Amino acid sequence: MGFGDLRSAAGLRLLNDFLADKSYIEGYVPSQADIAVFEAVSTPPPADLFHALRWYNHIKSYEKQKASLPGVKKALGKYGPADVEDSTGATTDSKDDDDIDLFGSDEEEESEESKRLREERLAQYESKKSKKPTLIAKSSILLDVKPWDDETDMAKLEECVRSIQADGLVWGSSKLVPVGYGIKKLQIQCVVEDDKVGTDMLEERITAFEDYVQSMDVAAFNKI
């Protein structure tokens, strides 16, 4: 189990394939599992690994709240596809090698053999994934858009939100939800193509209507 070295191209490809049909490393909400893997990825994945890049940018938006995310952070090798060898915690100890090496293989030879086996298993995993048909990854997102006060024109606020157009973005149903003191928030649904539209982009575009919008939050995020 594991992704191998997430600083390598092979490790990032494994992560990208793993996230092809998932929003998060574990479960349906951001958790400490995402933070553990995120911290092991040294830089944003390249654009052609769009599943990994979409996930990376989404988890990055939780950087200030990462300590409050649910779950318990485990060793990196506990996450990822089950049929790939975990090499994240591999260390070289000549004494341990002597204890288990019945044929007297030296340290360098055993290291090369482990590397060869790992590469073979990665290649097998890549081959299995490549045979699957490519699907357009989409997500259904429910947004909470909060006004400044009870005097904000909510019809105009919704008109501003729906004026945001982008390839891969479709707006859905909406309603006003009371939050207290006569103030109502706009709750609006949208469907996005994951490699084209992210929550960061939506937040930036929506909060740009600063005369009407105080803040935007993601109320629900589900893969389709």
Coordinates of N, CA, C and O in Angstrom, one line a residue, residues 33-189:
A33 N -5.7 12.6 6.5 CA -5.1 11.8 5.4 C -4.7 12.7 4.3 O -3.6 12.5 3.7
D34 N -5.6 13.6 3.9 CA -5.2 14.5 2.8 C -4.0 15.4 3.2 O -3.1 15.6 2.4
I35 N -4.0 15.8 4.4 CA -2.9 16.7 4.9 C -1.5 15.9 4.8 O -0.5 16.4 4.4
A36 N -1.6 14.6 5.3 CA -0.4 13.8 5.3 C 0.2 13.7 3.9 O 1.4 13.8 3.6
V37 N -0.7 13.4 2.9 CA -0.2 13.2 1.5 C 0.2 14.5 0.9 O 1.2 14.6 0.2
F38 N -0.6 15.6 1.2 CA -0.3 16.9 0.7 C 1.1 17.4 1.1 O 1.9 17.9 0.3
E39 N 1.4 17.1 2.4 CA 2.8 17.6 2.9 C 3.9 16.8 2.2 O 5.1 17.2 2.2
A40 N 3.6 15.6 1.7 CA 4.6 14.8 1.1 C 4.9 15.2 -0.4 O 5.9 14.8 -1.0
V41 N 3.9 16.0 -1.0 CA 4.1 16.4 -2.3 C 4.8 17.8 -2.3 O 4.2 18.8 -1.8
S42 N 6.0 17.8 -2.8 CA 6.8 19.0 -2.6 C 6.4 20.2 -3.4 O 6.5 21.4 -3.0
T43 N 5.8 20.0 -4.6 CA 5.4 21.1 -5.5 C 4.0 20.7 -6.1 O 3.7 19.5 -6.1
P44 N 3.3 21.7 -6.7 CA 2.0 21.3 -7.3 C 2.3 20.3 -8.5 O 3.2 20.5 -9.2
P45 N 1.4 19.3 -8.6 CA 1.6 18.4 -9.8 C 1.5 19.1 -11.1 O 0.8 20.2 -11.2
P46 N 2.1 18.6 -12.1 CA 2.0 19.2 -13.5 C 0.6 19.2 -14.0 O -0.3 18.4 -13.6
A47 N 0.3 20.1 -15.0 CA -1.1 20.3 -15.4 C -1.7 19.0 -16.1 O -2.9 18.8 -16.0
D48 N -0.8 18.2 -16.6 CA -1.4 17.0 -17.3 C -1.9 15.9 -16.3 O -2.7 15.1 -16.6
L49 N -1.5 16.1 -15.0 CA -2.0 15.2 -13.9 C -3.1 16.0 -13.3 O -3.1 16.4 -12.1
F50 N -4.2 16.2 -14.0 CA -5.3 17.1 -13.6 C -6.0 16.7 -12.3 O -6.5 17.5 -11.6
H51 N -6.2 15.3 -12.1 CA -6.8 14.9 -10.9 C -6.0 15.3 -9.7 O -6.6 15.7 -8.7
A52 N -4.7 15.0 -9.7 CA -3.8 15.3 -8.6 C -3.7 16.8 -8.4 O -3.7 17.3 -7.3
L53 N -3.7 17.6 -9.5 CA -3.6 19.0 -9.4 C -4.8 19.6 -8.8 O -4.8 20.5 -8.0
R54 N -6.0 19.1 -9.2 CA -7.3 19.6 -8.7 C -7.4 19.3 -7.2 O -7.7 20.2 -6.4
W55 N -6.9 18.1 -6.8 CA -6.9 17.8 -5.4 C -6.0 18.6 -4.6 O -6.3 19.1 -3.5
Y56 N -4.7 18.8 -5.1 CA -3.7 19.6 -4.5 C -4.2 21.1 -4.2 O -4.1 21.6 -3.1
N57 N -4.8 21.7 -5.2 CA -5.3 23.1 -5.1 C -6.4 23.1 -4.1 O -6.5 24.1 -3.3
H58 N -7.3 22.1 -4.1 CA -8.4 22.1 -3.1 C -7.9 22.0 -1.7 O -8.3 22.7 -0.8
I59 N -7.0 21.0 -1.4 CA -6.5 20.8 -0.1 C -5.6 22.0 0.4 O -5.7 22.4 1.6
K60 N -5.0 22.7 -0.6 CA -4.2 23.9 -0.2 C -5.1 25.0 0.4 O -4.6 25.7 1.2
S61 N -6.3 25.0 -0.1 CA -7.2 26.0 0.4 C -7.6 25.8 1.9 O -8.1 26.7 2.5
Y62 N -7.3 24.6 2.4 CA -7.6 24.3 3.8 C -6.3 24.5 4.7 O -6.3 24.1 5.9
E63 N -5.3 25.1 4.2 CA -4.0 25.2 4.9 C -4.1 25.8 6.3 O -3.5 25.3 7.2
K64 N -5.0 26.9 6.4 CA -5.1 27.5 7.7 C -5.9 26.7 8.7 O -5.9 26.9 9.9
Q65 N -6.7 25.8 8.2 CA -7.6 25.0 9.0 C -7.1 23.5 9.2 O -7.9 22.7 9.7
K66 N -5.9 23.2 8.7 CA -5.5 21.8 8.6 C -5.5 21.1 9.9 O -5.8 19.9 10.0
A67 N -5.2 21.9 11.0 CA -5.1 21.2 12.3 C -6.5 20.8 12.8 O -6.6 19.9 13.6
S68 N -7.5 21.5 12.3 CA -8.9 21.2 12.8 C -9.6 20.1 11.9 O -10.7 19.7 12.2
L69 N -9.0 19.7 10.9 CA -9.6 18.7 10.0 C -9.7 17.3 10.7 O -8.9 17.0 11.6
P70 N -10.7 16.5 10.5 CA -11.0 15.3 11.2 C -9.9 14.2 10.9 O -9.2 14.3 9.9
G71 N -9.9 13.2 11.7 CA -9.0 12.1 11.5 C -7.7 12.2 12.3 O -7.4 13.2 12.9
V72 N -6.9 11.1 12.2 CA -5.6 11.1 12.8 C -4.6 10.8 11.7 O -4.7 9.9 11.0
K73 N -3.5 11.6 11.7 CA -2.5 11.5 10.6 C -1.7 10.2 10.9 O -1.2 10.0 11.9
K74 N -1.7 9.4 9.8 CA -0.9 8.1 9.9 C 0.4 8.2 9.0 O 0.6 9.2 8.4
A75 N 1.2 7.2 9.1 CA 2.3 7.2 8.2 C 1.9 7.2 6.8 O 0.9 6.7 6.4
L76 N 2.7 7.9 5.9 CA 2.4 8.1 4.5 C 2.1 6.8 3.8 O 1.2 6.7 3.0
G77 N 2.8 5.7 4.2 CA 2.6 4.5 3.5 C 1.3 3.8 3.8 O 1.0 2.8 3.1
K78 N 0.5 4.3 4.7 CA -0.8 3.7 5.0 C -1.9 4.2 4.1 O -3.0 3.7 4.1
Y79 N -1.5 5.2 3.2 CA -2.5 5.7 2.3 C -2.2 5.3 0.8 O -1.1 5.0 0.5
G80 N -3.2 5.2 0.0 CA -3.0 5.0 -1.4 C -3.5 3.6 -1.9 O -4.1 2.9 -1.1
P81 N -3.2 3.3 -3.1 CA -3.6 2.0 -3.7 C -3.0 0.8 -2.9 O -1.9 0.8 -2.5
A82 N -3.9 -0.2 -2.7 CA -3.4 -1.4 -1.9 C -2.5 -2.3 -2.6 O -1.7 -3.0 -2.0
D83 N -2.4 -2.2 -4.0 CA -1.6 -3.2 -4.7 C -0.3 -2.6 -5.1 O 0.4 -3.1 -6.0
V84 N 0.2 -1.6 -4.4 CA 1.5 -1.0 -4.7 C 2.4 -1.0 -3.5 O 1.9 -0.7 -2.4
E85 N 3.6 -1.5 -3.6 CA 4.5 -1.6 -2.5 C 4.8 -0.3 -1.8 O 5.1 0.7 -2.5
D86 N 4.8 -0.2 -0.5 CA 5.1 1.0 0.2 C 6.6 1.1 0.3 O 7.2 0.3 1.0
S87 N 7.2 2.2 -0.3 CA 8.6 2.4 -0.2 C 9.0 3.6 0.6 O 10.1 4.0 0.6
T88 N 8.0 4.3 1.2 CA 8.2 5.6 1.8 C 9.0 5.5 3.1 O 9.7 6.4 3.5
G89 N 9.0 4.3 3.8 CA 9.7 4.2 5.0 C 10.9 3.3 4.9 O 11.5 2.9 5.9
A90 N 11.3 3.0 3.7 CA 12.5 2.1 3.5 C 13.7 2.7 4.0 O 14.1 3.8 3.6
T91 N 14.5 2.0 4.8 CA 15.8 2.5 5.2 C 16.9 1.4 5.0 O 16.5 0.2 4.8
T92 N 18.1 1.8 5.0 CA 19.2 0.8 4.7 C 20.0 0.6 6.0 O 20.5 1.5 6.6
D93 N 20.0 -0.6 6.5 CA 20.7 -1.0 7.7 C 21.5 -2.3 7.4 O 21.0 -3.3 7.2
S94 N 22.8 -2.1 7.4 CA 23.7 -3.3 6.9 C 23.5 -4.4 7.9 O 23.6 -5.6 7.5
K95 N 23.3 -4.2 9.2 CA 23.2 -5.3 10.2 C 21.9 -6.1 9.9 O 21.9 -7.3 9.9
D96 N 20.8 -5.3 9.7 CA 19.6 -6.0 9.4 C 19.7 -6.8 8.1 O 19.2 -7.9 7.9
D97 N 20.4 -6.2 7.1 CA 20.6 -6.9 5.8 C 21.3 -8.2 6.0 O 21.0 -9.3 5.4
D98 N 22.3 -8.2 6.9 CA 23.1 -9.4 7.1 C 22.3 -10.5 7.8 O 22.4 -11.7 7.5
D99 N 21.3 -10.1 8.7 CA 20.5 -11.0 9.4 C 19.5 -11.8 8.4 O 19.3 -12.9 8.6
I100 N 19.0 -11.1 7.4 CA 18.0 -11.7 6.5 C 18.6 -12.2 5.2 O 17.9 -12.8 4.4
D101 N 19.8 -11.8 4.9 CA 20.3 -12.1 3.6 C 21.0 -13.5 3.6 O 22.2 -13.6 4.0
L102 N 20.3 -14.5 3.3 CA 20.8 -15.9 3.4 C 21.9 -16.2 2.4 O 22.6 -17.1 2.5
F103 N 21.9 -15.4 1.3 CA 22.8 -15.7 0.2 C 24.0 -14.7 0.2 O 24.8 -14.7 -0.8
G104 N 24.1 -13.9 1.2 CA 25.3 -13.0 1.3 C 25.3 -11.9 0.3 O 26.3 -11.3 0.0
S105 N 24.1 -11.5 -0.2 CA 24.0 -10.3 -1.1 C 24.5 -9.1 -0.4 O 24.1 -8.9 0.8
D106 N 25.2 -8.3 -1.0 CA 25.6 -7.0 -0.4 C 24.5 -6.0 -0.4 O 23.5 -6.1 -1.1
E107 N 24.8 -4.9 0.3 CA 23.8 -3.8 0.4 C 23.3 -3.3 -0.9 O 22.1 -3.1 -1.2
E108 N 24.3 -3.0 -1.8 CA 24.0 -2.4 -3.1 C 23.1 -3.3 -3.9 O 22.1 -2.9 -4.6
E109 N 23.4 -4.6 -3.9 CA 22.6 -5.6 -4.7 C 21.2 -5.7 -4.2 O 20.3 -5.7 -5.0
E110 N 21.0 -5.7 -2.9 CA 19.6 -5.8 -2.4 C 18.8 -4.5 -2.7 O 17.6 -4.6 -3.0
S111 N 19.5 -3.4 -2.7 CA 18.8 -2.1 -3.0 C 18.4 -2.1 -4.4 O 17.3 -1.7 -4.7
E112 N 19.2 -2.6 -5.3 CA 18.9 -2.6 -6.7 C 17.7 -3.6 -7.0 O 16.8 -3.3 -7.8
E113 N 17.7 -4.7 -6.3 CA 16.6 -5.7 -6.4 C 15.3 -5.1 -5.9 O 14.2 -5.3 -6.6
S114 N 15.3 -4.4 -4.8 CA 14.1 -3.8 -4.3 C 13.6 -2.7 -5.3 O 12.4 -2.6 -5.5
K115 N 14.5 -2.0 -5.8 CA 14.1 -0.9 -6.8 C 13.5 -1.6 -8.0 O 12.5 -1.1 -8.5
R116 N 14.1 -2.7 -8.5 CA 13.5 -3.3 -9.7 C 12.1 -3.9 -9.4 O 11.2 -3.7 -10.3
L117 N 11.9 -4.5 -8.3 CA 10.6 -5.0 -7.9 C 9.5 -3.9 -7.8 O 8.4 -4.0 -8.3
R118 N 10.0 -2.7 -7.2 CA 9.0 -1.6 -7.1 C 8.6 -1.1 -8.4 O 7.5 -0.8 -8.7
E119 N 9.6 -0.9 -9.3 CA 9.4 -0.4 -10.7 C 8.4 -1.4 -11.4 O 7.6 -0.9 -12.2
E120 N 8.6 -2.7 -11.3 CA 7.8 -3.6 -12.0 C 6.3 -3.5 -11.5 O 5.4 -3.5 -12.3
R121 N 6.1 -3.4 -10.2 CA 4.8 -3.2 -9.6 C 4.1 -1.9 -10.0 O 2.9 -1.9 -10.3
L122 N 4.9 -0.9 -10.1 CA 4.4 0.4 -10.6 C 3.9 0.3 -12.0 O 2.9 0.8 -12.4
A123 N 4.8 -0.4 -12.8 CA 4.4 -0.5 -14.2 C 3.2 -1.4 -14.4 O 2.3 -1.1 -15.3
Q124 N 3.0 -2.4 -13.6 CA 1.8 -3.2 -13.7 C 0.6 -2.4 -13.3 O -0.5 -2.5 -13.9
Y125 N 0.7 -1.6 -12.3 CA -0.4 -0.7 -11.8 C -0.8 0.3 -12.9 O -2.0 0.5 -13.2
E126 N 0.2 0.9 -13.5 CA 0.0 1.8 -14.6 C -0.7 1.2 -15.8 O -1.6 1.7 -16.4
S127 N -0.3 -0.1 -16.1 CA -0.9 -0.8 -17.2 C -2.4 -1.1 -16.9 O -3.2 -0.9 -17.8
K128 N -2.7 -1.5 -15.7 CA -4.1 -1.7 -15.4 C -4.9 -0.5 -15.5 O -6.1 -0.5 -16.0
K129 N -4.4 0.6 -15.0 CA -5.1 1.9 -15.0 C -5.3 2.4 -16.4 O -6.4 3.0 -16.8
S130 N -4.3 2.2 -17.3 CA -4.4 2.7 -18.7 C -5.5 2.0 -19.5 O -5.9 2.5 -20.5
K131 N -5.9 0.8 -19.1 CA -7.0 0.1 -19.8 C -8.4 0.6 -19.5 O -9.3 0.2 -20.1
K132 N -8.5 1.4 -18.4 CA -9.8 1.9 -18.0 C -10.2 3.1 -18.9 O -9.3 3.9 -19.3
P133 N -11.4 3.2 -19.4 CA -11.8 4.3 -20.2 C -11.7 5.6 -19.4 O -11.9 5.7 -18.2
T134 N -11.3 6.7 -20.1 CA -11.2 8.0 -19.5 C -12.5 8.7 -19.3 O -13.3 8.8 -20.3
L135 N -12.8 9.1 -18.1 CA -14.1 9.7 -17.8 C -13.8 11.2 -17.4 O -12.8 11.5 -16.9
I136 N -14.8 12.0 -17.7 CA -14.7 13.4 -17.3 C -15.2 13.5 -15.8 O -16.3 13.2 -15.5
A137 N -14.2 13.8 -15.0 CA -14.5 13.9 -13.5 C -15.4 15.2 -13.2 O -15.0 16.3 -13.6
K138 N -16.5 15.0 -12.6 CA -17.4 16.1 -12.3 C -17.7 16.0 -10.8 O -17.7 15.0 -10.2
S139 N -18.1 17.2 -10.2 CA -18.5 17.3 -8.8 C -19.7 18.2 -8.7 O -19.9 19.1 -9.5
S140 N -20.5 17.8 -7.7 CA -21.7 18.7 -7.4 C -21.3 19.5 -6.1 O -20.9 18.9 -5.1
I141 N -21.4 20.8 -6.2 CA -21.0 21.6 -5.1 C -22.1 22.5 -4.6 O -22.8 23.1 -5.4
L142 N -22.3 22.5 -3.3 CA -23.3 23.4 -2.7 C -22.6 24.5 -2.0 O -21.8 24.3 -1.1
L143 N -22.9 25.8 -2.4 CA -22.2 26.9 -1.9 C -23.2 27.8 -1.0 O -24.4 27.9 -1.3
D144 N -22.6 28.3 0.1 CA -23.3 29.3 1.0 C -22.6 30.6 0.7 O -21.4 30.8 0.9
V145 N -23.5 31.6 0.2 CA -23.0 32.9 -0.1 C -23.7 33.9 0.9 O -24.9 34.0 0.9
K146 N -22.9 34.5 1.7 CA -23.4 35.3 2.8 C -23.3 36.8 2.4 O -22.3 37.3 2.0
P147 N -24.4 37.6 2.7 CA -24.4 39.0 2.4 C -23.8 39.8 3.6 O -23.5 39.2 4.6
W148 N -23.8 41.1 3.4 CA -23.2 41.9 4.5 C -24.2 42.1 5.7 O -23.9 42.0 6.8
D149 N -25.5 42.3 5.3 CA -26.5 42.6 6.3 C -27.9 42.3 5.7 O -28.0 41.8 4.6
D150 N -29.0 42.6 6.5 CA -30.3 42.3 6.1 C -30.8 43.3 5.1 O -31.9 43.1 4.5
E151 N -30.1 44.3 4.7 CA -30.5 45.3 3.7 C -29.9 44.9 2.3 O -30.2 45.6 1.4
T152 N -29.1 43.9 2.3 CA -28.5 43.5 1.0 C -29.6 43.0 0.0 O -30.4 42.2 0.4
D153 N -29.5 43.5 -1.2 CA -30.5 43.0 -2.2 C -30.1 41.6 -2.6 O -29.2 41.4 -3.4
M154 N -30.8 40.6 -2.1 CA -30.4 39.2 -2.4 C -30.7 38.8 -3.8 O -30.0 37.9 -4.3
A155 N -31.7 39.4 -4.4 CA -32.0 39.1 -5.9 C -30.8 39.5 -6.7 O -30.4 38.8 -7.6
K156 N -30.3 40.7 -6.4 CA -29.1 41.2 -7.1 C -27.9 40.4 -6.8 O -27.1 40.1 -7.7
L157 N -27.7 39.9 -5.6 CA -26.6 39.1 -5.2 C -26.6 37.8 -6.0 O -25.6 37.4 -6.6
E158 N -27.8 37.1 -6.1 CA -27.9 35.9 -6.9 C -27.6 36.2 -8.4 O -27.0 35.3 -9.0
E159 N -28.1 37.3 -8.9 CA -27.9 37.6 -10.3 C -26.4 37.7 -10.5 O -25.9 37.3 -11.6
C160 N -25.7 38.3 -9.6 CA -24.2 38.5 -9.7 C -23.5 37.1 -9.8 O -22.6 36.9 -10.6
V161 N -23.9 36.2 -8.8 CA -23.3 34.9 -8.8 C -23.6 34.1 -10.1 O -22.7 33.5 -10.6
R162 N -24.8 34.2 -10.6 CA -25.1 33.4 -11.8 C -24.5 34.0 -13.0 O -24.4 33.4 -14.1
S163 N -24.1 35.3 -12.9 CA -23.4 35.9 -14.1 C -22.0 35.3 -14.3 O -21.4 35.6 -15.4
I164 N -21.5 34.6 -13.3 CA -20.2 34.0 -13.5 C -20.3 32.8 -14.5 O -21.0 31.9 -14.2
Q165 N -19.6 32.9 -15.6 CA -19.7 31.8 -16.6 C -18.3 31.3 -16.8 O -17.3 32.0 -16.8
A166 N -18.2 30.0 -17.0 CA -16.9 29.4 -17.3 C -17.1 28.0 -17.9 O -18.1 27.4 -17.7
D167 N -16.2 27.6 -18.7 CA -16.3 26.3 -19.3 C -16.2 25.2 -18.2 O -15.3 25.2 -17.4
G168 N -17.2 24.3 -18.2 CA -17.2 23.3 -17.2 C -18.0 23.7 -15.9 O -17.9 23.0 -14.9
L169 N -18.7 24.8 -16.0 CA -19.5 25.3 -14.8 C -21.0 25.4 -15.2 O -21.3 26.1 -16.2
V170 N -21.8 24.7 -14.5 CA -23.3 24.8 -14.7 C -24.0 25.1 -13.4 O -23.8 24.4 -12.4
W171 N -24.7 26.2 -13.3 CA -25.4 26.6 -12.1 C -26.7 25.8 -12.0 O -27.4 25.6 -13.0
G172 N -27.1 25.5 -10.8 CA -28.4 24.8 -10.6 C -29.3 25.5 -9.7 O -29.4 26.8 -9.8
S173 N -30.1 24.8 -8.9 CA -31.1 25.4 -8.0 C -30.5 26.2 -6.9 O -29.3 26.1 -6.5
S174 N -31.4 27.1 -6.3 CA -30.9 28.0 -5.2 C -32.1 28.3 -4.3 O -33.2 28.1 -4.6
K175 N -31.7 28.7 -3.1 CA -32.8 29.1 -2.1 C -32.1 30.1 -1.1 O -30.9 30.1 -1.0
L176 N -33.0 30.8 -0.4 CA -32.5 31.7 0.6 C -32.7 31.0 2.0 O -33.8 30.5 2.2
V177 N -31.7 31.0 2.8 CA -31.7 30.3 4.1 C -31.5 31.3 5.2 O -30.5 32.0 5.2
P178 N -32.4 31.4 6.2 CA -32.3 32.4 7.3 C -31.0 32.0 8.1 O -30.8 30.8 8.4
V179 N -30.3 33.0 8.5 CA -29.1 32.8 9.4 C -29.2 33.5 10.7 O -28.4 33.3 11.6
G180 N -30.3 34.4 10.8 CA -30.5 35.1 12.1 C -30.5 36.6 11.9 O -29.9 37.1 11.0
Y181 N -31.2 37.3 12.8 CA -31.3 38.8 12.8 C -31.8 39.3 11.5 O -31.4 40.4 11.0
G182 N -32.7 38.5 10.9 CA -33.3 39.0 9.6 C -32.4 38.8 8.4 O -32.8 39.1 7.3
I183 N -31.2 38.3 8.6 CA -30.3 38.1 7.5 C -30.5 36.7 6.9 O -30.7 35.7 7.6
K184 N -30.5 36.6 5.5 CA -30.6 35.3 4.8 C -29.3 35.2 3.9 O -28.8 36.1 3.4
K185 N -28.9 33.9 3.8 CA -27.8 33.6 2.9 C -28.3 32.9 1.7 O -29.4 32.3 1.7
L186 N -27.6 33.1 0.6 CA -28.0 32.4 -0.7 C -27.3 31.0 -0.7 O -26.1 30.9 -0.5
Q187 N -28.1 30.0 -0.8 CA -27.5 28.6 -0.9 C -27.8 28.2 -2.4 O -28.9 28.0 -2.8
I188 N -26.7 28.0 -3.1 CA -26.8 27.7 -4.6 C -26.0 26.5 -5.0 O -24.9 26.3 -4.4
Q189 N -26.5 25.7 -5.8 CA -25.8 24.5 -6.3 C -25.2 24.7 -7.7 O -25.7 25.4 -8.5

